[in-house]
Amino acid sequence: MEIKKIMVIGAGQMGAGIAQVCAQAGYDVLLNDMNEKALDQGMKNIEKHLTRAVDKQRISDQDKAETLARLTASSQLEDAEGRDFVIEAVVENMDVKAKLFRDLDTIAPKHAILASNTSSLPITEIAAVTERPDQVIGMHFMNPVPVMKLVEIIRGLQTSDETYQQVEALTNELKKAPVEVADFPGFAANRILMPMINEAIYTVYEGVASPEDIDTVMKLGMNHPMGPLTLADFIGLDTCLYIMEVLYEGFSDSKYRPCPLLRKYVKAGWLGKKSGRGFYQYT
Ligand SMILES: NC(=O)c1ccc[n+]([C@@H]2O[C@H](COP(=O)([O-])OP(=O)(O)OC[C@H]3O[C@@H](n4cnc5c(N)ncnc54)[C@H](O)[C@@H]3O)[C@@H](O)[C@H]2O)c1
């Protein structure tokens, strides 16, 4: 089966980025969101990013126009009918993703691959709610999607070799670098990254240093391009908390205990850059 028609579900920061790179690579793309406002914002963000790329002479005006022509907004899940490949980038919550995959399984054509951009949830469990677990796979893009090269490809217990090979080929078509990882909590990237971010939050919580100073320590001391608290704000503090919960529960190990300050910020609606406030304020 050749992948030609793609649907991306969730038009937030990841979904919009995934839709953009797929359209730029020549695929026919539907970008779906259940929330009309989020969908509209996602489409606008793509246009803004493409305009910036034109301004920086990375792409031409014609590339931009052709990319936008391959992109269509969708507010109905039924639009998955006729798609060869569906990737979801909705909220990091197993109940929400399980319901979505159950619905998609009844709507998408039998040949379609169903992928998840989950940062940490078990692909095997997501696949198990469908009648096609061999065609379910994790395709974990990094943020911001148009810039970051890595895609972790996660096989569930029943993911077939054919599905893996198709998704690996798709990743290469998108000019990304695929890395195969096993289905363990947090996969590889977030199992390493999130405990570091969580520890940075503990250092703020315990009054060791301010967010600015912690970020400076990691930038100037460890040569990280971005401090962990700025990065947490960019990822979204709700997403960081979900991932820590998955590690904590998945390994039953107290070393993954989410910092109470992270919980408090999320409860207050301080979700980072997307909500205007996290460890820093954004206008
Ligand atoms: N933020 C990151 O840095 C990052 C990196 C890699 C992977 N991820 C993963 O990508 C996924 C999305 O993260 P995000 O940061 O883009 O979130 P986000 O909050 O920016 O966007 C999520 C979008 O999904 C929509 N949505 C929720 N439920 C839906 C449904 N049932 N049907 C259609 N749309 C629905 C919401 O309206 C929202 O627009 C999560 O699984 C997250 O773990 C995030």
GROMACS .gro file of C-alpha atoms and ligand atoms in nm:
model
  327
    1MET     CA    1   0.000   0.000   0.000
    2GLU     CA    2   0.130   0.343  -0.092
    3ILE     CA    3   0.059   0.624   0.153
    4LYS     CA    4  -0.090   0.921  -0.033
    5LYS     CA    5  -0.366   1.062   0.184
    6ILE     CA    6  -0.290   1.155   0.542
    7MET     CA    7  -0.508   1.278   0.827
    8VAL     CA    8  -0.366   1.446   1.135
    9ILE     CA    9  -0.595   1.460   1.438
   10GLY     CA   10  -0.536   1.741   1.688
   11ALA     CA   11  -0.439   2.083   1.553
   12GLY     CA   12  -0.233   2.191   1.855
   13GLN     CA   13   0.136   2.263   1.850
   14MET     CA   14   0.235   1.909   1.744
   15GLY     CA   15  -0.056   1.828   1.509
   16ALA     CA   16  -0.018   2.152   1.312
   17GLY     CA   17   0.356   2.091   1.277
   18ILE     CA   18   0.304   1.731   1.160
   19ALA     CA   19   0.040   1.843   0.908
   20GLN     CA   20   0.279   2.111   0.779
   21VAL     CA   21   0.574   1.875   0.719
   22CYS     CA   22   0.347   1.614   0.555
   23ALA     CA   23   0.199   1.877   0.319
   24GLN     CA   24   0.547   2.014   0.245
   25ALA     CA   25   0.658   1.662   0.150
   26GLY     CA   26   0.379   1.645  -0.110
   27TYR     CA   27   0.107   1.449   0.073
   28ASP     CA   28  -0.262   1.534   0.061
   29VAL     CA   29  -0.335   1.625   0.426
   30LEU     CA   30  -0.645   1.676   0.637
   31LEU     CA   31  -0.590   1.855   0.968
   32ASN     CA   32  -0.867   1.769   1.213
   33ASP     CA   33  -0.964   1.906   1.553
   34MET     CA   34  -1.283   1.870   1.755
   35ASN     CA   35  -1.245   2.233   1.864
   36GLU     CA   36  -1.318   2.479   1.579
   37LYS     CA   37  -1.111   2.754   1.737
   38ALA     CA   38  -0.808   2.526   1.780
   39LEU     CA   39  -0.848   2.408   1.420
   40ASP     CA   40  -0.858   2.763   1.291
   41GLN     CA   41  -0.556   2.855   1.502
   42GLY     CA   42  -0.365   2.547   1.383
   43MET     CA   43  -0.426   2.636   1.016
   44LYS     CA   44  -0.321   2.997   1.084
   45ASN     CA   45  -0.004   2.881   1.260
   46ILE     CA   46   0.095   2.672   0.959
   47GLU     CA   47   0.047   2.968   0.727
   48LYS     CA   48   0.250   3.187   0.963
   49HIS     CA   49   0.537   2.936   0.976
   50LEU     CA   50   0.541   2.902   0.598
   51THR     CA   51   0.543   3.282   0.556
   52ARG     CA   52   0.839   3.300   0.792
   53ALA     CA   53   1.016   3.030   0.590
   54VAL     CA   54   0.957   3.236   0.272
   55ASP     CA   55   1.092   3.550   0.444
   56LYS     CA   56   1.404   3.358   0.542
   57GLN     CA   57   1.431   3.231   0.182
   58ARG     CA   58   1.413   2.868   0.293
   59ILE     CA   59   1.117   2.806   0.060
   60SER     CA   60   0.968   2.996  -0.233
   61ASP     CA   61   0.628   3.167  -0.253
   62GLN     CA   62   0.523   2.888  -0.487
   63ASP     CA   63   0.628   2.618  -0.234
   64LYS     CA   64   0.415   2.794   0.025
   65ALA     CA   65   0.111   2.816  -0.204
   66GLU     CA   66   0.145   2.449  -0.310
   67THR     CA   67   0.183   2.333   0.051
   68LEU     CA   68  -0.129   2.524   0.159
   69ALA     CA   69  -0.322   2.384  -0.140
   70ARG     CA   70  -0.249   2.030  -0.016
   71LEU     CA   71  -0.389   2.110   0.331
   72THR     CA   72  -0.756   2.100   0.427
   73ALA     CA   73  -0.920   2.167   0.763
   74SER     CA   74  -1.155   1.900   0.897
   75SER     CA   75  -1.386   1.904   1.195
   76GLN     CA   76  -1.542   1.560   1.142
   77LEU     CA   77  -1.372   1.235   1.241
   78GLU     CA   78  -1.573   1.071   0.958
   79ASP     CA   79  -1.326   1.239   0.719
   80ALA     CA   80  -1.085   0.955   0.809
   81GLU     CA   81  -1.280   0.754   0.553
   82GLY     CA   82  -1.054   0.728   0.247
   83ARG     CA   83  -0.728   0.811   0.429
   84ASP     CA   84  -0.425   0.578   0.402
   85PHE     CA   85  -0.256   0.699   0.716
   86VAL     CA   86  -0.399   0.867   1.026
   87ILE     CA   87  -0.180   1.012   1.299
   88GLU     CA   88  -0.321   1.152   1.618
   89ALA     CA   89  -0.171   1.432   1.825
   90VAL     CA   90  -0.451   1.495   2.076
   91VAL     CA   91  -0.411   1.539   2.450
   92GLU     CA   92  -0.174   1.297   2.631
   93ASN     CA   93  -0.448   1.097   2.802
   94MET     CA   94  -0.510   0.723   2.757
   95ASP     CA   95  -0.890   0.741   2.784
   96VAL     CA   96  -0.910   1.010   2.516
   97LYS     CA   97  -0.668   0.828   2.284
   98ALA     CA   98  -0.839   0.489   2.337
   99LYS     CA   99  -1.179   0.633   2.244
  100LEU     CA  100  -1.030   0.802   1.938
  101PHE     CA  101  -0.861   0.481   1.815
  102ARG     CA  102  -1.178   0.280   1.873
  103ASP     CA  103  -1.372   0.530   1.659
  104LEU     CA  104  -1.100   0.554   1.395
  105ASP     CA  105  -1.090   0.176   1.365
  106THR     CA  106  -1.452   0.178   1.250
  107ILE     CA  107  -1.412   0.476   1.013
  108ALA     CA  108  -1.068   0.447   0.847
  109PRO     CA  109  -1.031   0.203   0.554
  110LYS     CA  110  -0.910  -0.148   0.638
  111HIS     CA  111  -0.566  -0.086   0.484
  112ALA     CA  112  -0.504   0.236   0.680
  113ILE     CA  113  -0.224   0.262   0.936
  114LEU     CA  114  -0.323   0.432   1.262
  115ALA     CA  115  -0.034   0.609   1.433
  116SER     CA  116  -0.001   0.796   1.760
  117ASN     CA  117   0.232   1.085   1.836
  118THR     CA  118   0.206   1.002   2.206
  119SER     CA  119   0.508   1.108   2.410
  120SER     CA  120   0.486   0.820   2.653
  121LEU     CA  121   0.165   0.612   2.650
  122PRO     CA  122   0.193   0.239   2.565
  123ILE     CA  123   0.136   0.173   2.195
  124THR     CA  124   0.043  -0.188   2.276
  125GLU     CA  125  -0.247  -0.066   2.492
  126ILE     CA  126  -0.367   0.185   2.230
  127ALA     CA  127  -0.346  -0.085   1.959
  128ALA     CA  128  -0.542  -0.332   2.170
  129VAL     CA  129  -0.865  -0.129   2.146
  130THR     CA  130  -0.865  -0.178   1.767
  131GLU     CA  131  -0.928  -0.476   1.541
  132ARG     CA  132  -0.600  -0.398   1.358
  133PRO     CA  133  -0.325  -0.396   1.623
  134ASP     CA  134  -0.074  -0.498   1.354
  135GLN     CA  135  -0.140  -0.164   1.180
  136VAL     CA  136  -0.103   0.056   1.490
  137ILE     CA  137   0.230   0.222   1.565
  138GLY     CA  138   0.392   0.508   1.756
  139MET     CA  139   0.541   0.792   1.553
  140HIS     CA  140   0.684   1.035   1.803
  141PHE     CA  141   0.783   1.369   1.650
  142MET     CA  142   0.981   1.628   1.844
  143ASN     CA  143   0.879   1.988   1.907
  144PRO     CA  144   0.894   2.209   1.697
  145VAL     CA  145   0.815   1.952   1.429
  146PRO     CA  146   0.931   2.148   1.121
  147VAL     CA  147   1.273   2.202   1.283
  148MET     CA  148   1.356   1.883   1.475
  149LYS     CA  149   1.494   1.589   1.278
  150LEU     CA  150   1.422   1.299   1.512
  151VAL     CA  151   1.117   1.071   1.499
  152GLU     CA  152   1.103   0.783   1.746
  153ILE     CA  153   0.914   0.492   1.588
  154ILE     CA  154   0.759   0.267   1.848
  155ARG     CA  155   0.640  -0.082   1.775
  156GLY     CA  156   0.356  -0.219   1.985
  157LEU     CA  157   0.363  -0.588   2.071
  158GLN     CA  158   0.161  -0.673   1.760
  159THR     CA  159   0.285  -0.408   1.513
  160SER     CA  160   0.374  -0.587   1.187
  161ASP     CA  161   0.706  -0.555   1.005
  162GLU     CA  162   0.518  -0.419   0.705
  163THR     CA  163   0.363  -0.138   0.912
  164TYR     CA  164   0.702  -0.056   1.062
  165GLN     CA  165   0.868  -0.042   0.720
  166GLN     CA  166   0.596   0.183   0.577
  167VAL     CA  167   0.623   0.427   0.865
  168GLU     CA  168   1.002   0.425   0.845
  169ALA     CA  169   0.977   0.503   0.472
  170LEU     CA  170   0.724   0.780   0.542
  171THR     CA  171   0.958   0.930   0.804
  172ASN     CA  172   1.238   0.939   0.547
  173GLU     CA  173   1.004   1.101   0.292
  174LEU     CA  174   0.937   1.374   0.549
  175LYS     CA  175   1.317   1.425   0.565
  176LYS     CA  176   1.325   1.316   0.928
  177ALA     CA  177   1.557   1.067   1.098
  178PRO     CA  178   1.377   0.754   1.226
  179VAL     CA  179   1.500   0.572   1.537
  180GLU     CA  180   1.331   0.246   1.640
  181VAL     CA  181   1.256   0.215   2.011
  182ALA     CA  182   1.075  -0.048   2.217
  183ASP     CA  183   0.738   0.011   2.381
  184PHE     CA  184   0.845   0.103   2.736
  185PRO     CA  185   0.711   0.399   2.939
  186GLY     CA  186   0.852   0.726   2.802
  187PHE     CA  187   1.023   0.535   2.517
  188ALA     CA  188   1.382   0.666   2.500
  189ALA     CA  189   1.359   1.045   2.454
  190ASN     CA  190   1.122   1.126   2.739
  191ARG     CA  191   1.256   0.864   2.976
  192ILE     CA  192   1.579   1.062   2.971
  193LEU     CA  193   1.450   1.417   2.922
  194MET     CA  194   1.150   1.434   3.157
  195PRO     CA  195   1.325   1.327   3.481
  196MET     CA  196   1.578   1.604   3.410
  197ILE     CA  197   1.300   1.862   3.362
  198ASN     CA  198   1.121   1.731   3.674
  199GLU     CA  199   1.445   1.763   3.873
  200ALA     CA  200   1.488   2.121   3.746
  201ILE     CA  201   1.136   2.194   3.878
  202TYR     CA  202   1.231   2.039   4.215
  203THR     CA  203   1.527   2.275   4.235
  204VAL     CA  204   1.289   2.572   4.195
  205TYR     CA  205   1.044   2.415   4.443
  206GLU     CA  206   1.317   2.366   4.703
  207GLY     CA  207   1.451   2.719   4.655
  208VAL     CA  208   1.790   2.608   4.521
  209ALA     CA  209   1.778   2.869   4.245
  210SER     CA  210   1.537   3.075   4.032
  211PRO     CA  211   1.405   2.942   3.697
  212GLU     CA  212   1.627   3.192   3.513
  213ASP     CA  213   1.937   3.077   3.704
  214ILE     CA  214   1.862   2.707   3.655
  215ASP     CA  215   1.824   2.762   3.283
  216THR     CA  216   2.151   2.956   3.281
  217VAL     CA  217   2.329   2.672   3.464
  218MET     CA  218   2.220   2.420   3.202
  219LYS     CA  219   2.285   2.647   2.903
  220LEU     CA  220   2.626   2.781   3.004
  221GLY     CA  221   2.738   2.486   3.217
  222MET     CA  222   2.617   2.194   3.006
  223ASN     CA  223   2.595   2.360   2.665
  224HIS     CA  224   2.223   2.288   2.633
  225PRO     CA  225   2.071   2.515   2.366
  226MET     CA  226   1.770   2.583   2.589
  227GLY     CA  227   1.726   2.563   2.967
  228PRO     CA  228   1.502   2.283   3.104
  229LEU     CA  229   1.236   2.521   3.239
  230THR     CA  230   1.208   2.712   2.912
  231LEU     CA  231   1.186   2.376   2.739
  232ALA     CA  232   0.913   2.262   2.982
  233ASP     CA  233   0.714   2.577   2.901
  234PHE     CA  234   0.754   2.505   2.529
  235ILE     CA  235   0.649   2.141   2.562
  236GLY     CA  236   0.350   2.231   2.782
  237LEU     CA  237   0.345   2.170   3.157
  238ASP     CA  238   0.032   1.953   3.128
  239THR     CA  239   0.216   1.728   2.882
  240CYS     CA  240   0.521   1.716   3.112
  241LEU     CA  241   0.298   1.614   3.404
  242TYR     CA  242   0.121   1.343   3.202
  243ILE     CA  243   0.455   1.198   3.098
  244MET     CA  244   0.591   1.197   3.455
  245GLU     CA  245   0.271   1.019   3.568
  246VAL     CA  246   0.320   0.757   3.296
  247LEU     CA  247   0.682   0.698   3.408
  248TYR     CA  248   0.584   0.694   3.776
  249GLU     CA  249   0.302   0.445   3.726
  250GLY     CA  250   0.466   0.249   3.445
  251PHE     CA  251   0.782   0.167   3.642
  252SER     CA  252   0.624   0.185   3.993
  253ASP     CA  253   0.938   0.369   4.094
  254SER     CA  254   0.935   0.673   4.324
  255LYS     CA  255   1.229   0.830   4.140
  256TYR     CA  256   0.975   0.944   3.879
  257ARG     CA  257   0.747   1.122   4.133
  258PRO     CA  258   0.614   1.440   3.964
  259CYS     CA  259   0.719   1.757   4.149
  260PRO     CA  260   0.427   1.908   4.349
  261LEU     CA  261   0.506   2.249   4.195
  262LEU     CA  262   0.446   2.103   3.848
  263ARG     CA  263   0.107   1.974   3.963
  264LYS     CA  264   0.022   2.310   4.116
  265TYR     CA  265   0.103   2.504   3.798
  266VAL     CA  266  -0.104   2.267   3.586
  267LYS     CA  267  -0.398   2.296   3.828
  268ALA     CA  268  -0.371   2.675   3.806
  269GLY     CA  269  -0.389   2.656   3.426
  270TRP     CA  270  -0.025   2.766   3.391
  271LEU     CA  271   0.056   2.534   3.104
  272GLY     CA  272   0.358   2.720   2.965
  273LYS     CA  273   0.387   2.912   2.639
  274LYS     CA  274   0.051   2.792   2.501
  275SER     CA  275  -0.144   2.940   2.794
  276GLY     CA  276   0.073   3.254   2.828
  277ARG     CA  277   0.222   3.154   3.163
  278GLY     CA  278   0.439   2.878   3.298
  279PHE     CA  279   0.781   2.923   3.457
  280TYR     CA  280   0.794   3.238   3.244
  281GLN     CA  281   0.533   3.482   3.115
  282TYR     CA  282   0.453   3.512   2.743
  283THR     CA  283   0.270   3.791   2.572
  284LIG     N1  284   0.427   1.934   2.317
  284LIG     C1  285   0.533   1.862   2.287
  284LIG     O1  286   0.647   1.908   2.296
  284LIG     C2  287   0.515   1.721   2.239
  284LIG     C3  288   0.623   1.656   2.179
  284LIG     C4  289   0.604   1.526   2.128
  284LIG     C5  290   0.480   1.466   2.140
  284LIG     N2  291   0.377   1.531   2.201
  284LIG     C6  292   0.247   1.463   2.211
  284LIG     O2  293   0.161   1.514   2.109
  284LIG     C7  294   0.025   1.512   2.154
  284LIG     C8  295  -0.033   1.651   2.143
  284LIG     O3  296   0.044   1.743   2.216
  284LIG     P1  297   0.034   1.901   2.189
  284LIG     O4  298   0.144   1.961   2.267
  284LIG     O5  299   0.023   1.928   2.043
  284LIG     O6  300  -0.108   1.934   2.258
  284LIG     P2  301  -0.203   2.062   2.239
  284LIG     O7  302  -0.276   2.078   2.366
  284LIG     O8  303  -0.126   2.178   2.182
  284LIG     O9  304  -0.307   2.015   2.124
  284LIG     C9  305  -0.396   1.909   2.137
  284LIG    C10  306  -0.514   1.936   2.042
  284LIG    O10  307  -0.594   1.817   2.034
  284LIG    C11  308  -0.732   1.857   2.026
  284LIG     N3  309  -0.812   1.742   2.066
  284LIG    C12  310  -0.825   1.689   2.190
  284LIG     N4  311  -0.904   1.579   2.185
  284LIG    C13  312  -0.939   1.562   2.056
  284LIG    C14  313  -1.019   1.465   1.985
  284LIG     N5  314  -1.075   1.364   2.048
  284LIG     N6  315  -1.035   1.481   1.851
  284LIG    C15  316  -0.978   1.584   1.785
  284LIG     N7  317  -0.901   1.678   1.846
  284LIG    C16  318  -0.882   1.667   1.979
  284LIG    C17  319  -0.741   1.978   2.116
  284LIG    O11  320  -0.853   2.058   2.081
  284LIG    C18  321  -0.606   2.048   2.087
  284LIG    O12  322  -0.620   2.142   1.983
  284LIG    C19  323   0.030   1.457   2.297
  284LIG    O13  324   0.008   1.317   2.292
  284LIG    C20  325   0.172   1.487   2.340
  284LIG    O14  326   0.218   1.400   2.440
  284LIG    C21  327   0.391   1.658   2.249
   0.00000   0.00000   0.00000
